[in-house]
Amino acid sequence: MEVSASASRRRNNSICIKISLLILVIFHFSSTITAIRKDVGFQIIHPCKTTVQGRYLLSDDNGYVCNAASVNSRSRCCPQRGEKFSCHGCNLLSQCCNSYEYCVSCCLNPALISKEQVLKMKVAKPTTARTYSSVFDYCAGRCRHSSESVVHENAYISDFHHCFSLSSNSSGKNSTLTEARLSGINVVVGRQGESCNSVCKSRGQSCVPNKLVVLNSCDIIQKYMSCKGSCLASVGADQPAEVVYDAPVHLNPGSCLYTETQSILSCDGLHQHTRRLCPCA
């Protein structure tokens, strides 16, 4: 009986040892697997928006410019080396650049372009037009060639024809920037009752219609004309202009005129009692 009891105890001890070893093995592998799962994770990739206009260079929405061949194939982002928000080849006064990609990169700099203003802007003129969804969308669109960059419809005014400046109205702090947009343009005061087409033709040049909008500012008009009767908003295709001094009293002699309806500005416009301010090239 004692032998049998002893053998039974040994079997029970053996079983307990095996169970303990099994628990240790399970715990060991379980903790190892858990540790592996904690250490290994999936990297979250945030894809970039990039420009597609250039043949060799790209700019991404992080503000970097890189060779198209160096773009990360998964994220579509440029390597984050070199200068962020680079303005290489840009004139910060006019906010115009000689390269599309660097124009976009420079434009993305929050110190130069206000996100709040951009997100409120319309993509097109109609009131039903959508607004920009991001600063990158604004910069990528704004930096492309526009009618403001050309003269005679087929030639660039200057090498710096990629511009990102926000559209500005007549305002003192924007006058310097506005004048910079007149690079390559001769601003000429016409004679009474003369159209800008006639004014520019007499100088062997042509009127540049898309620059009338730039001149349509009190700050600019007052630089070239006396405007002794102040600067007034008006409606007319002959603007921007100055009312001649011998005009009828109700026309405000000596006043300068600009229009808030810019779509009616024309190189053909004229009025018998005004002298026009004309962009010639």
PDB file of C-alpha atoms in Angstrom:
ATOM      1  CA  MET A   1       0.000   0.000   0.000  1.00  0.00           C
ATOM      2  CA  GLU A   2       2.846   2.359   0.854  1.00  0.00           C
ATOM      3  CA  VAL A   3       4.565   1.597  -2.456  1.00  0.00           C
ATOM      4  CA  SER A   4       1.351   2.246  -4.362  1.00  0.00           C
ATOM      5  CA  ALA A   5       0.748   5.523  -2.555  1.00  0.00           C
ATOM      6  CA  SER A   6       4.304   6.636  -3.211  1.00  0.00           C
ATOM      7  CA  ALA A   7       4.005   5.876  -6.913  1.00  0.00           C
ATOM      8  CA  SER A   8       0.731   7.794  -7.051  1.00  0.00           C
ATOM      9  CA  ARG A   9       2.370  10.825  -5.442  1.00  0.00           C
ATOM     10  CA  ARG A  10       5.203  10.681  -7.959  1.00  0.00           C
ATOM     11  CA  ARG A  11       2.734  10.565 -10.857  1.00  0.00           C
ATOM     12  CA  ASN A  12       0.818  13.516  -9.438  1.00  0.00           C
ATOM     13  CA  ASN A  13       4.041  15.461  -8.962  1.00  0.00           C
ATOM     14  CA  SER A  14       5.062  14.629 -12.521  1.00  0.00           C
ATOM     15  CA  ILE A  15       1.707  15.791 -13.832  1.00  0.00           C
ATOM     16  CA  CYS A  16       1.946  19.037 -11.834  1.00  0.00           C
ATOM     17  CA  ILE A  17       5.439  19.673 -13.141  1.00  0.00           C
ATOM     18  CA  LYS A  18       4.282  19.089 -16.730  1.00  0.00           C
ATOM     19  CA  ILE A  19       1.310  21.387 -16.259  1.00  0.00           C
ATOM     20  CA  SER A  20       3.564  24.073 -14.756  1.00  0.00           C
ATOM     21  CA  LEU A  21       6.010  23.751 -17.635  1.00  0.00           C
ATOM     22  CA  LEU A  22       3.151  23.977 -20.143  1.00  0.00           C
ATOM     23  CA  ILE A  23       1.853  27.125 -18.473  1.00  0.00           C
ATOM     24  CA  LEU A  24       5.323  28.661 -18.530  1.00  0.00           C
ATOM     25  CA  VAL A  25       5.763  27.816 -22.215  1.00  0.00           C
ATOM     26  CA  ILE A  26       2.356  29.274 -23.103  1.00  0.00           C
ATOM     27  CA  PHE A  27       3.050  32.411 -21.076  1.00  0.00           C
ATOM     28  CA  HIS A  28       6.474  32.805 -22.650  1.00  0.00           C
ATOM     29  CA  PHE A  29       5.205  32.601 -26.227  1.00  0.00           C
ATOM     30  CA  SER A  30       2.145  34.669 -25.445  1.00  0.00           C
ATOM     31  CA  SER A  31       4.237  37.500 -24.016  1.00  0.00           C
ATOM     32  CA  THR A  32       6.679  37.266 -26.918  1.00  0.00           C
ATOM     33  CA  ILE A  33       3.909  37.526 -29.486  1.00  0.00           C
ATOM     34  CA  THR A  34       2.345  40.408 -27.620  1.00  0.00           C
ATOM     35  CA  ALA A  35       5.670  42.212 -27.542  1.00  0.00           C
ATOM     36  CA  ILE A  36       6.134  41.672 -31.272  1.00  0.00           C
ATOM     37  CA  ARG A  37       2.698  43.090 -32.005  1.00  0.00           C
ATOM     38  CA  LYS A  38       3.443  46.136 -29.900  1.00  0.00           C
ATOM     39  CA  ASP A  39       6.766  46.766 -31.587  1.00  0.00           C
ATOM     40  CA  VAL A  40       5.578  46.352 -35.153  1.00  0.00           C
ATOM     41  CA  GLY A  41       3.112  48.926 -36.439  1.00  0.00           C
ATOM     42  CA  PHE A  42       1.903  50.197 -39.799  1.00  0.00           C
ATOM     43  CA  GLN A  43       3.374  53.597 -40.701  1.00  0.00           C
ATOM     44  CA  ILE A  44       0.670  56.106 -41.511  1.00  0.00           C
ATOM     45  CA  ILE A  45       1.437  57.778 -44.830  1.00  0.00           C
ATOM     46  CA  HIS A  46      -0.010  61.225 -45.488  1.00  0.00           C
ATOM     47  CA  PRO A  47      -0.050  61.685 -49.279  1.00  0.00           C
ATOM     48  CA  CYS A  48       1.038  65.031 -50.690  1.00  0.00           C
ATOM     49  CA  LYS A  49      -0.533  67.123 -53.388  1.00  0.00           C
ATOM     50  CA  THR A  50       1.998  68.082 -56.044  1.00  0.00           C
ATOM     51  CA  THR A  51       2.170  70.280 -59.104  1.00  0.00           C
ATOM     52  CA  VAL A  52       2.157  68.506 -62.462  1.00  0.00           C
ATOM     53  CA  GLN A  53       2.878  71.364 -64.832  1.00  0.00           C
ATOM     54  CA  GLY A  54       6.679  71.151 -64.825  1.00  0.00           C
ATOM     55  CA  ARG A  55       8.713  68.680 -66.833  1.00  0.00           C
ATOM     56  CA  TYR A  56      11.610  68.327 -64.402  1.00  0.00           C
ATOM     57  CA  LEU A  57      10.561  69.930 -61.104  1.00  0.00           C
ATOM     58  CA  LEU A  58       7.634  69.457 -58.746  1.00  0.00           C
ATOM     59  CA  SER A  59       6.503  71.342 -55.678  1.00  0.00           C
ATOM     60  CA  ASP A  60       4.428  69.672 -52.971  1.00  0.00           C
ATOM     61  CA  ASP A  61       1.956  71.021 -50.466  1.00  0.00           C
ATOM     62  CA  ASN A  62       4.579  70.905 -47.716  1.00  0.00           C
ATOM     63  CA  GLY A  63       6.419  73.732 -49.468  1.00  0.00           C
ATOM     64  CA  TYR A  64       9.346  71.773 -50.903  1.00  0.00           C
ATOM     65  CA  VAL A  65      10.611  71.768 -54.489  1.00  0.00           C
ATOM     66  CA  CYS A  66      12.381  68.697 -55.889  1.00  0.00           C
ATOM     67  CA  ASN A  67      13.308  66.838 -59.036  1.00  0.00           C
ATOM     68  CA  ALA A  68      10.363  64.814 -60.295  1.00  0.00           C
ATOM     69  CA  ALA A  69      12.458  61.623 -60.145  1.00  0.00           C
ATOM     70  CA  SER A  70      13.097  62.036 -56.399  1.00  0.00           C
ATOM     71  CA  VAL A  71       9.438  62.109 -55.346  1.00  0.00           C
ATOM     72  CA  ASN A  72       8.473  59.373 -52.885  1.00  0.00           C
ATOM     73  CA  SER A  73       6.514  56.809 -54.886  1.00  0.00           C
ATOM     74  CA  ARG A  74       4.147  56.050 -51.992  1.00  0.00           C
ATOM     75  CA  SER A  75       3.488  59.454 -50.469  1.00  0.00           C
ATOM     76  CA  ARG A  76       4.095  61.571 -53.607  1.00  0.00           C
ATOM     77  CA  CYS A  77       6.018  63.987 -51.344  1.00  0.00           C
ATOM     78  CA  CYS A  78       9.346  65.643 -52.081  1.00  0.00           C
ATOM     79  CA  PRO A  79      12.288  64.724 -49.823  1.00  0.00           C
ATOM     80  CA  GLN A  80      12.275  67.162 -46.924  1.00  0.00           C
ATOM     81  CA  ARG A  81      15.677  68.632 -47.616  1.00  0.00           C
ATOM     82  CA  GLY A  82      16.673  72.029 -48.900  1.00  0.00           C
ATOM     83  CA  GLU A  83      14.729  75.196 -48.209  1.00  0.00           C
ATOM     84  CA  LYS A  84      11.067  75.005 -47.311  1.00  0.00           C
ATOM     85  CA  PHE A  85       8.900  77.716 -48.925  1.00  0.00           C
ATOM     86  CA  SER A  86      11.787  78.529 -51.266  1.00  0.00           C
ATOM     87  CA  CYS A  87      11.489  81.782 -53.208  1.00  0.00           C
ATOM     88  CA  HIS A  88      14.402  81.046 -55.557  1.00  0.00           C
ATOM     89  CA  GLY A  89      14.040  83.232 -58.665  1.00  0.00           C
ATOM     90  CA  CYS A  90      11.216  85.287 -57.159  1.00  0.00           C
ATOM     91  CA  ASN A  91      10.749  89.036 -56.778  1.00  0.00           C
ATOM     92  CA  LEU A  92       9.148  89.424 -53.357  1.00  0.00           C
ATOM     93  CA  LEU A  93       8.116  92.998 -54.121  1.00  0.00           C
ATOM     94  CA  SER A  94       5.906  92.014 -57.037  1.00  0.00           C
ATOM     95  CA  GLN A  95       5.398  88.455 -55.698  1.00  0.00           C
ATOM     96  CA  CYS A  96       6.263  87.121 -59.145  1.00  0.00           C
ATOM     97  CA  CYS A  97       8.763  84.365 -60.050  1.00  0.00           C
ATOM     98  CA  ASN A  98      10.496  83.036 -63.146  1.00  0.00           C
ATOM     99  CA  SER A  99       9.656  79.426 -62.217  1.00  0.00           C
ATOM    100  CA  TYR A 100       6.215  77.927 -61.685  1.00  0.00           C
ATOM    101  CA  GLU A 101       7.339  75.417 -59.044  1.00  0.00           C
ATOM    102  CA  TYR A 102       9.212  77.982 -56.956  1.00  0.00           C
ATOM    103  CA  CYS A 103       6.255  80.339 -57.284  1.00  0.00           C
ATOM    104  CA  VAL A 104       4.028  77.689 -55.676  1.00  0.00           C
ATOM    105  CA  SER A 105       6.614  76.970 -52.960  1.00  0.00           C
ATOM    106  CA  CYS A 106       7.038  80.670 -52.138  1.00  0.00           C
ATOM    107  CA  CYS A 107       3.282  81.247 -52.198  1.00  0.00           C
ATOM    108  CA  LEU A 108       2.740  78.544 -49.544  1.00  0.00           C
ATOM    109  CA  ASN A 109       4.701  80.567 -46.995  1.00  0.00           C
ATOM    110  CA  PRO A 110       2.121  81.648 -44.369  1.00  0.00           C
ATOM    111  CA  ALA A 111       4.124  84.840 -43.831  1.00  0.00           C
ATOM    112  CA  LEU A 112       3.319  85.914 -47.414  1.00  0.00           C
ATOM    113  CA  ILE A 113      -0.175  84.545 -48.023  1.00  0.00           C
ATOM    114  CA  SER A 114      -3.026  84.571 -45.509  1.00  0.00           C
ATOM    115  CA  LYS A 115      -4.867  81.247 -45.309  1.00  0.00           C
ATOM    116  CA  GLU A 116      -7.970  83.001 -44.008  1.00  0.00           C
ATOM    117  CA  GLN A 117      -8.107  85.284 -47.051  1.00  0.00           C
ATOM    118  CA  VAL A 118      -7.410  82.502 -49.526  1.00  0.00           C
ATOM    119  CA  LEU A 119     -10.158  80.195 -48.247  1.00  0.00           C
ATOM    120  CA  LYS A 120     -12.699  83.005 -48.666  1.00  0.00           C
ATOM    121  CA  MET A 121     -11.710  83.766 -52.258  1.00  0.00           C
ATOM    122  CA  LYS A 122     -13.740  82.679 -55.262  1.00  0.00           C
ATOM    123  CA  VAL A 123     -12.039  80.508 -57.881  1.00  0.00           C
ATOM    124  CA  ALA A 124     -13.854  82.449 -60.620  1.00  0.00           C
ATOM    125  CA  LYS A 125     -15.783  85.716 -60.872  1.00  0.00           C
ATOM    126  CA  PRO A 126     -19.411  84.438 -60.770  1.00  0.00           C
ATOM    127  CA  THR A 127     -20.963  84.562 -57.304  1.00  0.00           C
ATOM    128  CA  THR A 128     -21.854  80.872 -57.666  1.00  0.00           C
ATOM    129  CA  ALA A 129     -18.211  79.881 -58.110  1.00  0.00           C
ATOM    130  CA  ARG A 130     -16.655  77.651 -55.458  1.00  0.00           C
ATOM    131  CA  THR A 131     -13.957  78.820 -53.077  1.00  0.00           C
ATOM    132  CA  TYR A 132     -10.453  77.380 -52.796  1.00  0.00           C
ATOM    133  CA  SER A 133     -10.221  74.250 -50.642  1.00  0.00           C
ATOM    134  CA  SER A 134      -6.628  74.889 -49.560  1.00  0.00           C
ATOM    135  CA  VAL A 135      -3.744  77.331 -49.886  1.00  0.00           C
ATOM    136  CA  PHE A 136      -2.001  74.824 -52.169  1.00  0.00           C
ATOM    137  CA  ASP A 137      -4.952  74.834 -54.596  1.00  0.00           C
ATOM    138  CA  TYR A 138      -4.832  78.628 -54.645  1.00  0.00           C
ATOM    139  CA  CYS A 139      -1.061  78.767 -55.219  1.00  0.00           C
ATOM    140  CA  ALA A 140      -1.086  76.063 -57.893  1.00  0.00           C
ATOM    141  CA  GLY A 141      -3.787  77.932 -59.785  1.00  0.00           C
ATOM    142  CA  ARG A 142      -2.597  81.471 -59.177  1.00  0.00           C
ATOM    143  CA  CYS A 143       0.996  80.803 -60.244  1.00  0.00           C
ATOM    144  CA  ARG A 144      -0.041  79.625 -63.705  1.00  0.00           C
ATOM    145  CA  HIS A 145       0.152  82.077 -66.582  1.00  0.00           C
ATOM    146  CA  SER A 146      -2.743  84.512 -66.708  1.00  0.00           C
ATOM    147  CA  SER A 147      -3.864  87.393 -68.876  1.00  0.00           C
ATOM    148  CA  GLU A 148      -2.041  89.724 -66.475  1.00  0.00           C
ATOM    149  CA  SER A 149       1.293  88.199 -67.545  1.00  0.00           C
ATOM    150  CA  VAL A 150       1.069  88.914 -71.254  1.00  0.00           C
ATOM    151  CA  VAL A 151       1.154  91.864 -73.592  1.00  0.00           C
ATOM    152  CA  HIS A 152      -0.225  91.840 -77.146  1.00  0.00           C
ATOM    153  CA  GLU A 153      -1.825  88.468 -76.203  1.00  0.00           C
ATOM    154  CA  ASN A 154       1.238  86.459 -77.267  1.00  0.00           C
ATOM    155  CA  ALA A 155       4.276  87.767 -75.380  1.00  0.00           C
ATOM    156  CA  TYR A 156       5.213  87.842 -71.698  1.00  0.00           C
ATOM    157  CA  ILE A 157       5.724  91.233 -70.102  1.00  0.00           C
ATOM    158  CA  SER A 158       8.818  89.908 -68.276  1.00  0.00           C
ATOM    159  CA  ASP A 159      10.547  86.677 -67.254  1.00  0.00           C
ATOM    160  CA  PHE A 160       8.785  86.945 -63.888  1.00  0.00           C
ATOM    161  CA  HIS A 161       5.384  85.897 -65.170  1.00  0.00           C
ATOM    162  CA  HIS A 162       4.373  83.419 -62.446  1.00  0.00           C
ATOM    163  CA  CYS A 163       2.649  85.572 -59.816  1.00  0.00           C
ATOM    164  CA  PHE A 164       0.896  84.593 -56.587  1.00  0.00           C
ATOM    165  CA  SER A 165      -0.170  87.920 -55.057  1.00  0.00           C
ATOM    166  CA  LEU A 166      -3.683  88.221 -53.677  1.00  0.00           C
ATOM    167  CA  SER A 167      -5.970  90.446 -55.704  1.00  0.00           C
ATOM    168  CA  SER A 168      -5.997  93.852 -54.092  1.00  0.00           C
ATOM    169  CA  ASN A 169      -8.236  96.886 -54.311  1.00  0.00           C
ATOM    170  CA  SER A 170      -7.159 100.488 -53.930  1.00  0.00           C
ATOM    171  CA  SER A 171      -5.366 100.565 -50.625  1.00  0.00           C
ATOM    172  CA  GLY A 172      -2.311 102.428 -49.388  1.00  0.00           C
ATOM    173  CA  LYS A 173      -0.316  99.461 -48.133  1.00  0.00           C
ATOM    174  CA  ASN A 174      -0.738  97.639 -51.475  1.00  0.00           C
ATOM    175  CA  SER A 175       0.309 100.526 -53.724  1.00  0.00           C
ATOM    176  CA  THR A 176       3.947  99.430 -53.968  1.00  0.00           C
ATOM    177  CA  LEU A 177       2.935  95.892 -54.838  1.00  0.00           C
ATOM    178  CA  THR A 178       0.467  97.167 -57.424  1.00  0.00           C
ATOM    179  CA  GLU A 179       3.116  99.306 -59.087  1.00  0.00           C
ATOM    180  CA  ALA A 180       5.418  96.297 -59.282  1.00  0.00           C
ATOM    181  CA  ARG A 181       2.751  94.595 -61.407  1.00  0.00           C
ATOM    182  CA  LEU A 182       3.215  97.395 -63.929  1.00  0.00           C
ATOM    183  CA  SER A 183       6.765  96.308 -64.766  1.00  0.00           C
ATOM    184  CA  GLY A 184       7.311  96.782 -68.510  1.00  0.00           C
ATOM    185  CA  ILE A 185       4.288  99.089 -68.839  1.00  0.00           C
ATOM    186  CA  ASN A 186       4.436 102.798 -69.694  1.00  0.00           C
ATOM    187  CA  VAL A 187       1.738 104.615 -67.749  1.00  0.00           C
ATOM    188  CA  VAL A 188       0.640 107.607 -69.836  1.00  0.00           C
ATOM    189  CA  VAL A 189      -1.832 110.413 -69.110  1.00  0.00           C
ATOM    190  CA  GLY A 190      -3.931 111.079 -72.193  1.00  0.00           C
ATOM    191  CA  ARG A 191      -5.392 114.264 -73.526  1.00  0.00           C
ATOM    192  CA  GLN A 192      -8.948 115.371 -72.924  1.00  0.00           C
ATOM    193  CA  GLY A 193     -11.515 113.229 -74.764  1.00  0.00           C
ATOM    194  CA  GLU A 194      -8.878 110.738 -75.986  1.00  0.00           C
ATOM    195  CA  SER A 195      -9.128 106.934 -75.712  1.00  0.00           C
ATOM    196  CA  CYS A 196      -6.235 104.814 -74.458  1.00  0.00           C
ATOM    197  CA  ASN A 197      -5.955 103.164 -77.873  1.00  0.00           C
ATOM    198  CA  SER A 198      -5.310 106.597 -79.339  1.00  0.00           C
ATOM    199  CA  VAL A 199      -2.961 107.626 -76.496  1.00  0.00           C
ATOM    200  CA  CYS A 200      -0.741 104.550 -76.884  1.00  0.00           C
ATOM    201  CA  LYS A 201      -0.854 104.571 -80.690  1.00  0.00           C
ATOM    202  CA  SER A 202       0.523 108.121 -80.734  1.00  0.00           C
ATOM    203  CA  ARG A 203       3.584 106.738 -78.901  1.00  0.00           C
ATOM    204  CA  GLY A 204       4.029 103.825 -81.301  1.00  0.00           C
ATOM    205  CA  GLN A 205       2.669 101.381 -78.718  1.00  0.00           C
ATOM    206  CA  SER A 206      -0.534  99.520 -77.908  1.00  0.00           C
ATOM    207  CA  CYS A 207      -2.907  99.721 -74.982  1.00  0.00           C
ATOM    208  CA  VAL A 208      -2.695  96.655 -72.675  1.00  0.00           C
ATOM    209  CA  PRO A 209      -6.330  96.015 -71.608  1.00  0.00           C
ATOM    210  CA  ASN A 210      -5.598  93.698 -68.677  1.00  0.00           C
ATOM    211  CA  LYS A 211      -3.472  96.386 -66.995  1.00  0.00           C
ATOM    212  CA  LEU A 212      -6.381  98.832 -66.763  1.00  0.00           C
ATOM    213  CA  VAL A 213      -7.481  96.887 -63.678  1.00  0.00           C
ATOM    214  CA  VAL A 214      -4.090  97.547 -62.063  1.00  0.00           C
ATOM    215  CA  LEU A 215      -4.355 101.290 -62.774  1.00  0.00           C
ATOM    216  CA  ASN A 216      -7.927 101.346 -61.474  1.00  0.00           C
ATOM    217  CA  SER A 217      -6.816 102.331 -57.974  1.00  0.00           C
ATOM    218  CA  CYS A 218      -6.855 105.684 -56.206  1.00  0.00           C
ATOM    219  CA  ASP A 219      -3.291 105.151 -54.977  1.00  0.00           C
ATOM    220  CA  ILE A 220      -2.025 104.726 -58.542  1.00  0.00           C
ATOM    221  CA  ILE A 221      -4.204 107.407 -60.129  1.00  0.00           C
ATOM    222  CA  GLN A 222      -3.127 109.981 -57.545  1.00  0.00           C
ATOM    223  CA  LYS A 223       0.515 109.271 -58.312  1.00  0.00           C
ATOM    224  CA  TYR A 224       0.117 110.310 -61.963  1.00  0.00           C
ATOM    225  CA  MET A 225      -2.699 112.857 -61.717  1.00  0.00           C
ATOM    226  CA  SER A 226      -3.362 115.791 -59.387  1.00  0.00           C
ATOM    227  CA  CYS A 227      -6.832 114.638 -58.237  1.00  0.00           C
ATOM    228  CA  LYS A 228      -7.460 117.979 -56.503  1.00  0.00           C
ATOM    229  CA  GLY A 229     -11.142 117.197 -56.254  1.00  0.00           C
ATOM    230  CA  SER A 230     -10.462 113.847 -54.492  1.00  0.00           C
ATOM    231  CA  CYS A 231     -10.832 110.317 -55.877  1.00  0.00           C
ATOM    232  CA  LEU A 232     -14.349 109.066 -56.496  1.00  0.00           C
ATOM    233  CA  ALA A 233     -16.001 105.796 -57.485  1.00  0.00           C
ATOM    234  CA  SER A 234     -17.828 106.117 -60.794  1.00  0.00           C
ATOM    235  CA  VAL A 235     -19.135 104.070 -63.696  1.00  0.00           C
ATOM    236  CA  GLY A 236     -17.629 104.404 -67.133  1.00  0.00           C
ATOM    237  CA  ALA A 237     -15.441 102.682 -69.711  1.00  0.00           C
ATOM    238  CA  ASP A 238     -13.176 105.762 -69.761  1.00  0.00           C
ATOM    239  CA  GLN A 239     -11.783 105.089 -66.293  1.00  0.00           C
ATOM    240  CA  PRO A 240      -9.381 105.370 -64.569  1.00  0.00           C
ATOM    241  CA  ALA A 241      -9.373 109.067 -65.430  1.00  0.00           C
ATOM    242  CA  GLU A 242      -9.324 112.647 -64.191  1.00  0.00           C
ATOM    243  CA  VAL A 243     -12.166 115.102 -64.770  1.00  0.00           C
ATOM    244  CA  VAL A 244     -10.834 118.229 -66.523  1.00  0.00           C
ATOM    245  CA  TYR A 245     -11.037 121.525 -64.639  1.00  0.00           C
ATOM    246  CA  ASP A 246     -13.429 123.222 -67.080  1.00  0.00           C
ATOM    247  CA  ALA A 247     -15.994 120.384 -66.876  1.00  0.00           C
ATOM    248  CA  PRO A 248     -19.528 121.155 -65.633  1.00  0.00           C
ATOM    249  CA  VAL A 249     -19.758 121.487 -61.864  1.00  0.00           C
ATOM    250  CA  HIS A 250     -21.952 118.410 -61.458  1.00  0.00           C
ATOM    251  CA  LEU A 251     -19.107 116.278 -62.934  1.00  0.00           C
ATOM    252  CA  ASN A 252     -16.778 117.257 -60.056  1.00  0.00           C
ATOM    253  CA  PRO A 253     -13.994 119.074 -61.955  1.00  0.00           C
ATOM    254  CA  GLY A 254     -10.498 118.068 -60.861  1.00  0.00           C
ATOM    255  CA  SER A 255     -11.647 114.762 -59.354  1.00  0.00           C
ATOM    256  CA  CYS A 256     -10.113 111.429 -60.259  1.00  0.00           C
ATOM    257  CA  LEU A 257     -12.393 108.542 -61.089  1.00  0.00           C
ATOM    258  CA  TYR A 258     -12.131 104.787 -60.692  1.00  0.00           C
ATOM    259  CA  THR A 259     -14.791 102.145 -61.247  1.00  0.00           C
ATOM    260  CA  GLU A 260     -15.968  99.329 -59.017  1.00  0.00           C
ATOM    261  CA  THR A 261     -17.302  97.539 -62.112  1.00  0.00           C
ATOM    262  CA  GLN A 262     -13.971  96.508 -63.594  1.00  0.00           C
ATOM    263  CA  SER A 263     -15.519  94.413 -66.363  1.00  0.00           C
ATOM    264  CA  ILE A 264     -16.486  97.597 -68.259  1.00  0.00           C
ATOM    265  CA  LEU A 265     -12.937  98.962 -68.441  1.00  0.00           C
ATOM    266  CA  SER A 266     -11.869  99.356 -72.068  1.00  0.00           C
ATOM    267  CA  CYS A 267      -9.007 100.746 -74.120  1.00  0.00           C
ATOM    268  CA  ASP A 268     -11.651 102.251 -76.436  1.00  0.00           C
ATOM    269  CA  GLY A 269     -13.465 104.158 -73.691  1.00  0.00           C
ATOM    270  CA  LEU A 270     -13.418 107.960 -73.743  1.00  0.00           C
ATOM    271  CA  HIS A 271     -15.346 110.950 -72.399  1.00  0.00           C
ATOM    272  CA  GLN A 272     -15.302 114.533 -73.570  1.00  0.00           C
ATOM    273  CA  HIS A 273     -14.634 115.849 -70.049  1.00  0.00           C
ATOM    274  CA  THR A 274     -11.940 113.401 -68.811  1.00  0.00           C
ATOM    275  CA  ARG A 275      -8.296 112.559 -69.361  1.00  0.00           C
ATOM    276  CA  ARG A 276      -7.501 108.885 -69.201  1.00  0.00           C
ATOM    277  CA  LEU A 277      -4.683 107.048 -67.421  1.00  0.00           C
ATOM    278  CA  CYS A 278      -3.417 104.462 -69.895  1.00  0.00           C
ATOM    279  CA  PRO A 279      -1.161 101.361 -69.808  1.00  0.00           C
ATOM    280  CA  CYS A 280       0.969 101.259 -72.982  1.00  0.00           C
ATOM    281  CA  ALA A 281       3.544  98.731 -74.175  1.00  0.00           C
TER     282      ALA A 281
END
